PDB file of C-alpha atoms and ligand atoms in Angstrom:
ATOM      1  CA  UNK A   1      -9.934 -37.809 -13.825  1.00  0.00           C
ATOM      2  CA  UNK A   2      -6.149 -38.314 -13.653  1.00  0.00           C
ATOM      3  CA  UNK A   3      -4.899 -41.877 -13.461  1.00  0.00           C
ATOM      4  CA  UNK A   4      -3.282 -42.885 -10.137  1.00  0.00           C
ATOM      5  CA  UNK A   5       0.469 -43.439 -10.504  1.00  0.00           C
ATOM      6  CA  UNK A   6       1.595 -47.072 -10.289  1.00  0.00           C
ATOM      7  CA  UNK A   7       2.807 -47.541  -6.687  1.00  0.00           C
ATOM      8  CA  UNK A   8       6.561 -47.971  -6.393  1.00  0.00           C
ATOM      9  CA  UNK A   9       6.211 -51.475  -4.987  1.00  0.00           C
ATOM     10  CA  UNK A  10       4.401 -52.584  -8.121  1.00  0.00           C
ATOM     11  CA  UNK A  11       7.195 -51.366 -10.406  1.00  0.00           C
ATOM     12  CA  UNK A  12      10.265 -53.332 -11.509  1.00  0.00           C
ATOM     13  CA  UNK A  13      13.042 -52.605  -9.052  1.00  0.00           C
ATOM     14  CA  UNK A  14      16.270 -52.047 -10.860  1.00  0.00           C
ATOM     15  CA  UNK A  15      17.889 -49.289 -12.879  1.00  0.00           C
ATOM     16  CA  UNK A  16      16.394 -48.404 -16.235  1.00  0.00           C
ATOM     17  CA  UNK A  17      13.603 -50.946 -15.797  1.00  0.00           C
ATOM     18  CA  UNK A  18      12.154 -48.997 -12.937  1.00  0.00           C
ATOM     19  CA  UNK A  19      11.658 -46.224 -15.451  1.00  0.00           C
ATOM     20  CA  UNK A  20      12.701 -43.699 -12.819  1.00  0.00           C
ATOM     21  CA  UNK A  21      15.387 -41.093 -12.802  1.00  0.00           C
ATOM     22  CA  UNK A  22      15.681 -38.583  -9.969  1.00  0.00           C
ATOM     23  CA  UNK A  23      13.522 -36.012 -11.755  1.00  0.00           C
ATOM     24  CA  UNK A  24      10.772 -38.405 -12.713  1.00  0.00           C
ATOM     25  CA  UNK A  25      10.894 -39.960  -9.217  1.00  0.00           C
ATOM     26  CA  UNK A  26      10.271 -36.513  -7.828  1.00  0.00           C
ATOM     27  CA  UNK A  27       7.320 -35.894 -10.126  1.00  0.00           C
ATOM     28  CA  UNK A  28       6.002 -39.363  -9.409  1.00  0.00           C
ATOM     29  CA  UNK A  29       6.127 -38.918  -5.618  1.00  0.00           C
ATOM     30  CA  UNK A  30       4.587 -35.453  -5.898  1.00  0.00           C
ATOM     31  CA  UNK A  31       1.656 -36.863  -7.827  1.00  0.00           C
ATOM     32  CA  UNK A  32       1.188 -39.762  -5.427  1.00  0.00           C
ATOM     33  CA  UNK A  33       1.210 -37.380  -2.452  1.00  0.00           C
ATOM     34  CA  UNK A  34      -1.247 -35.002  -4.138  1.00  0.00           C
ATOM     35  CA  UNK A  35      -3.619 -37.839  -4.859  1.00  0.00           C
ATOM     36  CA  UNK A  36      -3.387 -38.922  -1.230  1.00  0.00           C
ATOM     37  CA  UNK A  37      -4.433 -35.386  -0.213  1.00  0.00           C
ATOM     38  CA  UNK A  38      -1.123 -34.472   1.465  1.00  0.00           C
ATOM     39  CA  UNK A  39       0.111 -30.879   1.732  1.00  0.00           C
ATOM     40  CA  UNK A  40       3.472 -29.481   0.613  1.00  0.00           C
ATOM     41  CA  UNK A  41       3.743 -32.376  -1.832  1.00  0.00           C
ATOM     42  CA  UNK A  42       6.444 -30.890  -4.075  1.00  0.00           C
ATOM     43  CA  UNK A  43       8.747 -29.898  -1.227  1.00  0.00           C
ATOM     44  CA  UNK A  44       8.330 -33.231   0.537  1.00  0.00           C
ATOM     45  CA  UNK A  45       8.923 -35.203  -2.664  1.00  0.00           C
ATOM     46  CA  UNK A  46      12.063 -33.173  -3.355  1.00  0.00           C
ATOM     47  CA  UNK A  47      13.430 -33.742   0.168  1.00  0.00           C
ATOM     48  CA  UNK A  48      12.722 -37.471   0.024  1.00  0.00           C
ATOM     49  CA  UNK A  49      14.326 -37.890  -3.417  1.00  0.00           C
ATOM     50  CA  UNK A  50      17.414 -35.939  -2.309  1.00  0.00           C
ATOM     51  CA  UNK A  51      17.683 -38.091   0.833  1.00  0.00           C
ATOM     52  CA  UNK A  52      17.197 -41.379  -1.053  1.00  0.00           C
ATOM     53  CA  UNK A  53      19.578 -40.607  -3.914  1.00  0.00           C
ATOM     54  CA  UNK A  54      22.128 -38.596  -1.943  1.00  0.00           C
ATOM     55  CA  UNK A  55      21.903 -35.864  -4.594  1.00  0.00           C
ATOM     56  CA  UNK A  56      21.975 -32.211  -3.610  1.00  0.00           C
ATOM     57  CA  UNK A  57      19.631 -29.644  -5.158  1.00  0.00           C
ATOM     58  CA  UNK A  58      22.351 -28.642  -7.625  1.00  0.00           C
ATOM     59  CA  UNK A  59      23.187 -32.249  -8.466  1.00  0.00           C
ATOM     60  CA  UNK A  60      19.520 -32.852  -9.157  1.00  0.00           C
ATOM     61  CA  UNK A  61      19.786 -30.266 -11.923  1.00  0.00           C
ATOM     62  CA  UNK A  62      22.999 -31.719 -13.390  1.00  0.00           C
ATOM     63  CA  UNK A  63      22.374 -35.439 -12.740  1.00  0.00           C
ATOM     64  CA  UNK A  64      18.606 -35.580 -12.425  1.00  0.00           C
ATOM     65  CA  UNK A  65      18.174 -37.530 -15.646  1.00  0.00           C
ATOM     66  CA  UNK A  66      20.389 -40.435 -14.489  1.00  0.00           C
ATOM     67  CA  UNK A  67      18.518 -43.575 -13.497  1.00  0.00           C
ATOM     68  CA  UNK A  68      17.924 -44.181  -9.840  1.00  0.00           C
ATOM     69  CA  UNK A  69      20.083 -47.025  -8.463  1.00  0.00           C
ATOM     70  CA  UNK A  70      18.313 -50.166  -7.209  1.00  0.00           C
ATOM     71  CA  UNK A  71      19.352 -49.283  -3.650  1.00  0.00           C
ATOM     72  CA  UNK A  72      17.973 -45.755  -3.915  1.00  0.00           C
ATOM     73  CA  UNK A  73      14.856 -47.183  -5.512  1.00  0.00           C
ATOM     74  CA  UNK A  74      14.310 -49.455  -2.477  1.00  0.00           C
ATOM     75  CA  UNK A  75      14.797 -46.525  -0.126  1.00  0.00           C
ATOM     76  CA  UNK A  76      12.367 -44.396  -2.134  1.00  0.00           C
ATOM     77  CA  UNK A  77       9.826 -47.190  -2.061  1.00  0.00           C
ATOM     78  CA  UNK A  78      10.120 -47.395   1.723  1.00  0.00           C
ATOM     79  CA  UNK A  79       9.853 -43.592   2.085  1.00  0.00           C
ATOM     80  CA  UNK A  80       6.818 -43.439  -0.168  1.00  0.00           C
ATOM     81  CA  UNK A  81       4.996 -46.217   1.713  1.00  0.00           C
ATOM     82  CA  UNK A  82       5.721 -44.590   5.063  1.00  0.00           C
ATOM     83  CA  UNK A  83       4.671 -41.124   3.924  1.00  0.00           C
ATOM     84  CA  UNK A  84       1.457 -42.436   2.395  1.00  0.00           C
ATOM     85  CA  UNK A  85       0.661 -44.192   5.684  1.00  0.00           C
ATOM     86  CA  UNK A  86       0.806 -40.795   7.409  1.00  0.00           C
ATOM     87  CA  UNK A  87       4.315 -40.788   8.905  1.00  0.00           C
ATOM     88  CA  UNK A  88       5.546 -37.177   8.906  1.00  0.00           C
ATOM     89  CA  UNK A  89       8.292 -36.439   6.436  1.00  0.00           C
ATOM     90  CA  UNK A  90      10.533 -35.134   9.255  1.00  0.00           C
ATOM     91  CA  UNK A  91      10.449 -38.501  10.985  1.00  0.00           C
ATOM     92  CA  UNK A  92      11.279 -40.284   7.753  1.00  0.00           C
ATOM     93  CA  UNK A  93      14.192 -37.960   7.062  1.00  0.00           C
ATOM     94  CA  UNK A  94      15.249 -37.728  10.716  1.00  0.00           C
ATOM     95  CA  UNK A  95      15.626 -33.963  10.592  1.00  0.00           C
ATOM     96  CA  UNK A  96      13.779 -30.678  10.382  1.00  0.00           C
ATOM     97  CA  UNK A  97      15.088 -27.252   9.429  1.00  0.00           C
ATOM     98  CA  UNK A  98      14.426 -24.555  12.011  1.00  0.00           C
ATOM     99  CA  UNK A  99      15.596 -20.935  11.884  1.00  0.00           C
ATOM    100  CA  UNK A 100      18.107 -21.844   9.178  1.00  0.00           C
ATOM    101  CA  UNK A 101      19.634 -24.801  11.011  1.00  0.00           C
ATOM    102  CA  UNK A 102      19.069 -28.527  10.752  1.00  0.00           C
ATOM    103  CA  UNK A 103      17.817 -30.385  13.851  1.00  0.00           C
ATOM    104  CA  UNK A 104      17.628 -34.106  14.460  1.00  0.00           C
ATOM    105  CA  UNK A 105      14.064 -35.199  15.248  1.00  0.00           C
ATOM    106  CA  UNK A 106      12.291 -38.494  15.787  1.00  0.00           C
ATOM    107  CA  UNK A 107       9.041 -39.815  17.232  1.00  0.00           C
ATOM    108  CA  UNK A 108      10.166 -38.911  20.772  1.00  0.00           C
ATOM    109  CA  UNK A 109       9.969 -35.164  20.099  1.00  0.00           C
ATOM    110  CA  UNK A 110       7.694 -32.673  18.436  1.00  0.00           C
ATOM    111  CA  UNK A 111       9.253 -31.407  15.216  1.00  0.00           C
ATOM    112  CA  UNK A 112       9.819 -27.696  15.740  1.00  0.00           C
ATOM    113  CA  UNK A 113       7.169 -25.706  13.860  1.00  0.00           C
ATOM    114  CA  UNK A 114       7.419 -22.534  11.826  1.00  0.00           C
ATOM    115  CA  UNK A 115       5.423 -20.474  14.362  1.00  0.00           C
ATOM    116  CA  UNK A 116       7.933 -21.437  17.048  1.00  0.00           C
ATOM    117  CA  UNK A 117      10.612 -19.583  15.059  1.00  0.00           C
ATOM    118  CA  UNK A 118       8.708 -16.393  15.843  1.00  0.00           C
ATOM    119  CA  UNK A 119       8.516 -17.245  19.547  1.00  0.00           C
ATOM    120  CA  UNK A 120      12.245 -17.802  19.525  1.00  0.00           C
ATOM    121  CA  UNK A 121      12.803 -14.496  17.674  1.00  0.00           C
ATOM    122  CA  UNK A 122      10.825 -12.669  20.384  1.00  0.00           C
ATOM    123  CA  UNK A 123      12.993 -14.338  23.045  1.00  0.00           C
ATOM    124  CA  UNK A 124      16.160 -13.263  21.252  1.00  0.00           C
ATOM    125  CA  UNK A 125      14.843  -9.699  21.019  1.00  0.00           C
ATOM    126  CA  UNK A 126      14.238  -9.610  24.774  1.00  0.00           C
ATOM    127  CA  UNK A 127      17.816 -10.575  25.636  1.00  0.00           C
ATOM    128  CA  UNK A 128      19.523  -8.689  22.814  1.00  0.00           C
ATOM    129  CA  UNK A 129      20.959  -6.008  25.130  1.00  0.00           C
ATOM    130  CA  UNK A 130      22.226  -8.418  27.804  1.00  0.00           C
ATOM    131  CA  UNK A 131      25.912  -9.321  27.481  1.00  0.00           C
ATOM    132  CA  UNK A 132      25.754 -12.910  28.810  1.00  0.00           C
ATOM    133  CA  UNK A 133      22.102 -13.785  29.414  1.00  0.00           C
ATOM    134  CA  UNK A 134      21.008 -16.868  31.310  1.00  0.00           C
ATOM    135  CA  UNK A 135      18.115 -18.571  29.529  1.00  0.00           C
ATOM    136  CA  UNK A 136      15.779 -21.350  30.698  1.00  0.00           C
ATOM    137  CA  UNK A 137      13.823 -23.335  28.074  1.00  0.00           C
ATOM    138  CA  UNK A 138      10.970 -25.308  29.660  1.00  0.00           C
ATOM    139  CA  UNK A 139       9.872 -28.440  27.753  1.00  0.00           C
ATOM    140  CA  UNK A 140      12.751 -28.310  25.303  1.00  0.00           C
ATOM    141  CA  UNK A 141      11.833 -31.316  23.116  1.00  0.00           C
ATOM    142  CA  UNK A 142      14.343 -31.372  20.235  1.00  0.00           C
ATOM    143  CA  UNK A 143      16.162 -28.437  21.853  1.00  0.00           C
ATOM    144  CA  UNK A 144      15.471 -26.289  18.788  1.00  0.00           C
ATOM    145  CA  UNK A 145      14.631 -23.163  20.812  1.00  0.00           C
ATOM    146  CA  UNK A 146      17.501 -23.170  23.284  1.00  0.00           C
ATOM    147  CA  UNK A 147      20.125 -24.422  20.814  1.00  0.00           C
ATOM    148  CA  UNK A 148      19.165 -21.665  18.361  1.00  0.00           C
ATOM    149  CA  UNK A 149      19.336 -19.037  21.117  1.00  0.00           C
ATOM    150  CA  UNK A 150      22.827 -20.226  22.061  1.00  0.00           C
ATOM    151  CA  UNK A 151      23.890 -20.192  18.401  1.00  0.00           C
ATOM    152  CA  UNK A 152      22.486 -16.706  17.812  1.00  0.00           C
ATOM    153  CA  UNK A 153      23.714 -15.166  21.099  1.00  0.00           C
ATOM    154  CA  UNK A 154      27.228 -16.435  21.503  1.00  0.00           C
ATOM    155  CA  UNK A 155      27.587 -15.463  25.173  1.00  0.00           C
ATOM    156  CA  UNK A 156      24.249 -16.849  26.321  1.00  0.00           C
ATOM    157  CA  UNK A 157      24.183 -19.701  28.845  1.00  0.00           C
ATOM    158  CA  UNK A 158      21.263 -22.121  28.655  1.00  0.00           C
ATOM    159  CA  UNK A 159      19.365 -24.604  30.780  1.00  0.00           C
ATOM    160  CA  UNK A 160      16.821 -26.832  29.058  1.00  0.00           C
ATOM    161  CA  UNK A 161      14.322 -29.041  30.835  1.00  0.00           C
ATOM    162  CA  UNK A 162      11.999 -31.788  29.770  1.00  0.00           C
ATOM    163  CA  UNK A 163      10.134 -34.541  31.577  1.00  0.00           C
ATOM    164  CA  UNK A 164      11.125 -36.966  28.814  1.00  0.00           C
ATOM    165  CA  UNK A 165      14.610 -38.518  28.938  1.00  0.00           C
ATOM    166  CA  UNK A 166      14.316 -39.428  25.269  1.00  0.00           C
ATOM    167  CA  UNK A 167      13.624 -35.799  24.351  1.00  0.00           C
ATOM    168  CA  UNK A 168      16.610 -34.659  26.431  1.00  0.00           C
ATOM    169  CA  UNK A 169      18.796 -37.111  24.574  1.00  0.00           C
ATOM    170  CA  UNK A 170      17.784 -35.607  21.181  1.00  0.00           C
ATOM    171  CA  UNK A 171      18.261 -32.095  22.572  1.00  0.00           C
ATOM    172  CA  UNK A 172      21.779 -33.110  23.645  1.00  0.00           C
ATOM    173  CA  UNK A 173      22.516 -34.479  20.188  1.00  0.00           C
ATOM    174  CA  UNK A 174      21.374 -31.213  18.615  1.00  0.00           C
ATOM    175  CA  UNK A 175      23.397 -29.129  21.082  1.00  0.00           C
ATOM    176  CA  UNK A 176      26.525 -31.120  20.209  1.00  0.00           C
ATOM    177  CA  UNK A 177      25.733 -30.939  16.495  1.00  0.00           C
ATOM    178  CA  UNK A 178      25.567 -27.156  16.685  1.00  0.00           C
ATOM    179  CA  UNK A 179      28.606 -26.875  18.988  1.00  0.00           C
ATOM    180  CA  UNK A 180      26.820 -25.268  21.945  1.00  0.00           C
ATOM    181  CA  UNK A 181      26.765 -28.239  24.353  1.00  0.00           C
ATOM    182  CA  UNK A 182      29.425 -26.532  26.489  1.00  0.00           C
ATOM    183  CA  UNK A 183      26.940 -23.725  27.251  1.00  0.00           C
ATOM    184  CA  UNK A 184      23.877 -25.884  27.845  1.00  0.00           C
ATOM    185  CA  UNK A 185      22.707 -27.839  30.914  1.00  0.00           C
ATOM    186  CA  UNK A 186      20.033 -30.441  30.255  1.00  0.00           C
ATOM    187  CA  UNK A 187      17.778 -31.236  33.162  1.00  0.00           C
ATOM    188  CA  UNK A 188      15.086 -33.826  33.631  1.00  0.00           C
ATOM    189  CA  UNK A 189      12.426 -31.856  35.461  1.00  0.00           C
ATOM    190  CA  UNK A 190       8.654 -31.755  35.834  1.00  0.00           C
ATOM    191  CA  UNK A 191       8.447 -28.052  34.924  1.00  0.00           C
ATOM    192  CA  UNK A 192      10.272 -26.318  37.818  1.00  0.00           C
ATOM    193  CA  UNK A 193      10.690 -29.360  40.098  1.00  0.00           C
ATOM    194  CA  UNK A 194      14.486 -29.583  39.582  1.00  0.00           C
ATOM    195  CA  UNK A 195      15.217 -26.048  38.425  1.00  0.00           C
ATOM    196  CA  UNK A 196      17.301 -23.691  40.560  1.00  0.00           C
ATOM    197  CA  UNK A 197      18.863 -20.262  40.099  1.00  0.00           C
ATOM    198  CA  UNK A 198      17.590 -17.156  38.349  1.00  0.00           C
ATOM    199  CA  UNK A 199      17.387 -16.442  34.637  1.00  0.00           C
ATOM    200  CA  UNK A 200      17.150 -13.396  32.374  1.00  0.00           C
ATOM    201  CA  UNK A 201      14.704 -15.171  30.082  1.00  0.00           C
ATOM    202  CA  UNK A 202      12.341 -18.088  30.546  1.00  0.00           C
ATOM    203  CA  UNK A 203      10.973 -19.332  27.251  1.00  0.00           C
ATOM    204  CA  UNK A 204       8.570 -22.193  26.626  1.00  0.00           C
ATOM    205  CA  UNK A 205       6.392 -23.825  24.039  1.00  0.00           C
ATOM    206  CA  UNK A 206       4.465 -26.093  26.410  1.00  0.00           C
ATOM    207  CA  UNK A 207       1.814 -28.649  25.456  1.00  0.00           C
ATOM    208  CA  UNK A 208      -1.429 -26.675  25.002  1.00  0.00           C
ATOM    209  CA  UNK A 209      -4.043 -28.853  23.324  1.00  0.00           C
ATOM    210  CA  UNK A 210      -7.200 -29.419  25.375  1.00  0.00           C
ATOM    211  CA  UNK A 211      -8.747 -32.843  25.990  1.00  0.00           C
ATOM    212  CA  UNK A 212     -11.549 -32.412  23.464  1.00  0.00           C
ATOM    213  CA  UNK A 213      -9.194 -31.301  20.669  1.00  0.00           C
ATOM    214  CA  UNK A 214      -6.840 -34.204  21.491  1.00  0.00           C
ATOM    215  CA  UNK A 215      -9.620 -36.504  20.291  1.00  0.00           C
ATOM    216  CA  UNK A 216      -9.897 -34.635  16.990  1.00  0.00           C
ATOM    217  CA  UNK A 217      -6.230 -34.517  16.010  1.00  0.00           C
ATOM    218  CA  UNK A 218      -5.342 -35.494  12.439  1.00  0.00           C
ATOM    219  CA  UNK A 219      -3.988 -39.033  12.205  1.00  0.00           C
ATOM    220  CA  UNK A 220      -0.527 -37.752  11.317  1.00  0.00           C
ATOM    221  CA  UNK A 221      -0.265 -35.858  14.621  1.00  0.00           C
ATOM    222  CA  UNK A 222      -2.204 -38.305  16.837  1.00  0.00           C
ATOM    223  CA  UNK A 223      -0.249 -41.334  15.680  1.00  0.00           C
ATOM    224  CA  UNK A 224       3.247 -39.939  15.252  1.00  0.00           C
ATOM    225  CA  UNK A 225       3.739 -37.019  17.677  1.00  0.00           C
ATOM    226  CA  UNK A 226       4.258 -37.795  21.397  1.00  0.00           C
ATOM    227  CA  UNK A 227       1.059 -37.081  23.392  1.00  0.00           C
ATOM    228  CA  UNK A 228       3.282 -35.689  26.146  1.00  0.00           C
ATOM    229  CA  UNK A 229       4.243 -32.849  23.805  1.00  0.00           C
ATOM    230  CA  UNK A 230       0.636 -32.002  22.949  1.00  0.00           C
ATOM    231  CA  UNK A 231      -1.811 -32.419  25.818  1.00  0.00           C
ATOM    232  CA  UNK A 232      -2.090 -29.405  28.122  1.00  0.00           C
ATOM    233  CA  UNK A 233      -4.791 -30.842  30.408  1.00  0.00           C
ATOM    234  CA  UNK A 234      -8.589 -30.590  30.315  1.00  0.00           C
ATOM    235  CA  UNK A 235      -8.693 -26.999  29.038  1.00  0.00           C
ATOM    236  CA  UNK A 236      -5.150 -26.972  27.572  1.00  0.00           C
ATOM    237  CA  UNK A 237      -4.001 -24.355  30.084  1.00  0.00           C
ATOM    238  CA  UNK A 238      -2.375 -26.424  32.865  1.00  0.00           C
ATOM    239  CA  UNK A 239       1.240 -25.609  31.917  1.00  0.00           C
ATOM    240  CA  UNK A 240       0.399 -21.871  31.617  1.00  0.00           C
ATOM    241  CA  UNK A 241      -1.243 -21.858  35.063  1.00  0.00           C
ATOM    242  CA  UNK A 242       1.877 -23.349  36.571  1.00  0.00           C
ATOM    243  CA  UNK A 243       4.294 -21.124  34.633  1.00  0.00           C
ATOM    244  CA  UNK A 244       2.301 -17.949  35.382  1.00  0.00           C
ATOM    245  CA  UNK A 245       2.312 -18.793  39.097  1.00  0.00           C
ATOM    246  CA  UNK A 246       5.927 -19.950  39.469  1.00  0.00           C
ATOM    247  CA  UNK A 247       8.214 -18.571  36.754  1.00  0.00           C
ATOM    248  CA  UNK A 248       8.793 -15.305  38.633  1.00  0.00           C
ATOM    249  CA  UNK A 249      10.694 -17.236  41.341  1.00  0.00           C
ATOM    250  CA  UNK A 250      13.273 -18.177  38.700  1.00  0.00           C
ATOM    251  CA  UNK A 251      13.695 -14.795  36.994  1.00  0.00           C
ATOM    252  CA  UNK A 252      15.991 -11.884  37.827  1.00  0.00           C
ATOM    253  CA  UNK A 253      14.239  -8.544  38.488  1.00  0.00           C
ATOM    254  CA  UNK A 254      12.715  -7.355  35.196  1.00  0.00           C
ATOM    255  CA  UNK A 255      13.378 -10.792  33.695  1.00  0.00           C
ATOM    256  CA  UNK A 256      11.491 -11.784  30.550  1.00  0.00           C
ATOM    257  CA  UNK A 257       8.959 -14.529  29.950  1.00  0.00           C
ATOM    258  CA  UNK A 258       8.110 -15.623  26.392  1.00  0.00           C
ATOM    259  CA  UNK A 259       5.495 -18.279  25.670  1.00  0.00           C
ATOM    260  CA  UNK A 260       4.029 -19.911  22.611  1.00  0.00           C
ATOM    261  CA  UNK A 261       0.261 -20.283  22.943  1.00  0.00           C
ATOM    262  CA  UNK A 262      -2.578 -21.888  20.982  1.00  0.00           C
ATOM    263  CA  UNK A 263      -4.278 -19.528  18.500  1.00  0.00           C
ATOM    264  CA  UNK A 264      -7.373 -19.177  20.740  1.00  0.00           C
ATOM    265  CA  UNK A 265      -5.632 -18.956  24.127  1.00  0.00           C
ATOM    266  CA  UNK A 266      -4.549 -15.290  24.069  1.00  0.00           C
ATOM    267  CA  UNK A 267      -7.245 -13.993  26.413  1.00  0.00           C
ATOM    268  CA  UNK A 268      -6.969 -16.899  28.848  1.00  0.00           C
ATOM    269  CA  UNK A 269      -3.169 -16.735  29.131  1.00  0.00           C
ATOM    270  CA  UNK A 270      -3.260 -12.919  29.409  1.00  0.00           C
ATOM    271  CA  UNK A 271      -5.703 -13.307  32.299  1.00  0.00           C
ATOM    272  CA  UNK A 272      -3.447 -15.870  34.018  1.00  0.00           C
ATOM    273  CA  UNK A 273      -0.392 -13.611  33.727  1.00  0.00           C
ATOM    274  CA  UNK A 274      -2.265 -10.516  34.851  1.00  0.00           C
ATOM    275  CA  UNK A 275      -3.720 -12.348  37.850  1.00  0.00           C
ATOM    276  CA  UNK A 276      -0.161 -13.296  38.850  1.00  0.00           C
ATOM    277  CA  UNK A 277       0.935  -9.623  38.583  1.00  0.00           C
ATOM    278  CA  UNK A 278       3.189  -9.978  35.511  1.00  0.00           C
ATOM    279  CA  UNK A 279       4.053  -6.634  33.907  1.00  0.00           C
ATOM    280  CA  UNK A 280       4.108  -5.521  30.258  1.00  0.00           C
ATOM    281  CA  UNK A 281       1.965  -8.484  29.233  1.00  0.00           C
ATOM    282  CA  UNK A 282       1.878  -8.468  25.438  1.00  0.00           C
ATOM    283  CA  UNK A 283       0.304 -10.663  22.812  1.00  0.00           C
ATOM    284  CA  UNK A 284       1.827 -10.898  19.329  1.00  0.00           C
ATOM    285  CA  UNK A 285       0.599 -12.262  16.005  1.00  0.00           C
ATOM    286  CA  UNK A 286       2.487 -14.841  14.005  1.00  0.00           C
ATOM    287  CA  UNK A 287       2.927 -14.392  10.244  1.00  0.00           C
ATOM    288  CA  UNK A 288      -0.467 -15.971   9.683  1.00  0.00           C
ATOM    289  CA  UNK A 289      -2.140 -13.273  11.800  1.00  0.00           C
ATOM    290  CA  UNK A 290      -2.842 -15.607  14.733  1.00  0.00           C
ATOM    291  CA  UNK A 291      -2.130 -14.635  18.344  1.00  0.00           C
ATOM    292  CA  UNK A 292       0.586 -17.194  19.100  1.00  0.00           C
ATOM    293  CA  UNK A 293       3.226 -15.377  21.121  1.00  0.00           C
ATOM    294  CA  UNK A 294       3.030 -13.930  24.669  1.00  0.00           C
ATOM    295  CA  UNK A 295       5.703 -11.898  26.357  1.00  0.00           C
ATOM    296  CA  UNK A 296       5.829 -10.384  29.824  1.00  0.00           C
ATOM    297  CA  UNK A 297       8.222  -8.989  32.439  1.00  0.00           C
ATOM    298  CA  UNK A 298       8.546 -10.411  35.930  1.00  0.00           C
ATOM    299  CA  UNK A 299       6.305  -8.876  38.613  1.00  0.00           C
ATOM    300  CA  UNK A 300       8.086  -6.143  40.615  1.00  0.00           C
TER     301      UNK A 300
HETATM  302  C1  SAM B 401       4.982 -28.618  22.464  1.00  0.00           C
HETATM  303  S1  SAM B 401       6.411 -29.560  22.874  1.00  0.00           S
HETATM  304  C2  SAM B 401       7.659 -28.328  22.541  1.00  0.00           C
HETATM  305  C3  SAM B 401       8.973 -28.870  22.154  1.00  0.00           C
HETATM  306  C4  SAM B 401       9.986 -27.800  21.713  1.00  0.00           C
HETATM  307  N1  SAM B 401      10.250 -26.862  22.785  1.00  0.00           N
HETATM  308  C5  SAM B 401       9.484 -27.058  20.502  1.00  0.00           C
HETATM  309  O1  SAM B 401       9.077 -25.900  20.621  1.00  0.00           O
HETATM  310  O2  SAM B 401       9.498 -27.620  19.403  1.00  0.00           O
HETATM  311  C6  SAM B 401       6.307 -29.571  24.648  1.00  0.00           C
HETATM  312  C7  SAM B 401       7.443 -30.276  25.381  1.00  0.00           C
HETATM  313  O3  SAM B 401       7.132 -30.217  26.790  1.00  0.00           O
HETATM  314  C8  SAM B 401       7.532 -31.428  27.384  1.00  0.00           C
HETATM  315  N2  SAM B 401       6.756 -31.631  28.621  1.00  0.00           N
HETATM  316  C9  SAM B 401       5.510 -32.125  28.766  1.00  0.00           C
HETATM  317  N3  SAM B 401       5.164 -32.169  30.060  1.00  0.00           N
HETATM  318  C10 SAM B 401       6.200 -31.673  30.759  1.00  0.00           C
HETATM  319  C11 SAM B 401       6.462 -31.466  32.155  1.00  0.00           C
HETATM  320  N4  SAM B 401       5.551 -31.790  33.083  1.00  0.00           N
HETATM  321  N5  SAM B 401       7.639 -30.946  32.514  1.00  0.00           N
HETATM  322  C12 SAM B 401       8.578 -30.629  31.574  1.00  0.00           C
HETATM  323  N6  SAM B 401       8.401 -30.808  30.244  1.00  0.00           N
HETATM  324  C13 SAM B 401       7.229 -31.319  29.841  1.00  0.00           C
HETATM  325  C14 SAM B 401       7.246 -32.484  26.336  1.00  0.00           C
HETATM  326  O4  SAM B 401       7.991 -33.657  26.560  1.00  0.00           O
HETATM  327  C15 SAM B 401       7.636 -31.738  25.049  1.00  0.00           C
HETATM  328  O5  SAM B 401       8.985 -31.974  24.718  1.00  0.00           O
END
């Protein structure tokens, strides 16, 4: 059995006495995280050490054997305690990379997930031929979807809604950070309640976890992600029911709808769209082979 590493808060704090340089700090955190049963331990340890020491990946190679400063040591100690108590690494760092760009995140928003990159890619594909598409992102959270669309399609015009003011504030920060705020309207809205106009694409990753699964969420999600971003009602389908029934009123003729769905919701969401006369209803796999992406065209 491997011996548990000595926790950082039981080590001497300063310089050489801490016995830590950036490389050994990285190995140390990795081991601690592995022993705590966390995933992606090496990547998380690397990100946390880079953030605490201010060293880039390259500098870690050239300066990784220099001792960690007392200040960086304190920061690392704080990061390690928080991560081991279940706080997601994105919240500790304050950012998450999404589709090659860095987005500010905090406990008010869901950190954008890898599968959402594929939803976004499908949305981009559906507006690729339109010179200046109008795009509506429902439940924008960090704004990762709409901000990326505006970055990737330089003539696109976006509207992003959320029911959470705090989420809208982060989305605004990300839009400014990526220089697209001049093409984005942020709207506090309960789904379509304050939306007007017609769009070429409506895209959404709504909350889709059902009530039973909400009670079984891992601590890391249950404690640190906003419930508002997760719970989709008793059967997890409430937002899809509403979107399937109403989105067509906000689309141009032949407008596109792209939705992220839970891995087991493909049949149910297909049925909702078909019942509401959507055309070209299609279900796509993500890279893990799960049905996570739905696309459709507005009813004629
Ligand atoms: C699953 S998160 C998605 C966040 C972001 N779009 C993403 O993909 O990372 C769902 C978002 O829907 C928002 N939301 C929940 N209920 C809503 C409602 N009634 N109207 C508008 N937005 C809502 C939540 O605040 C949250 O930001």
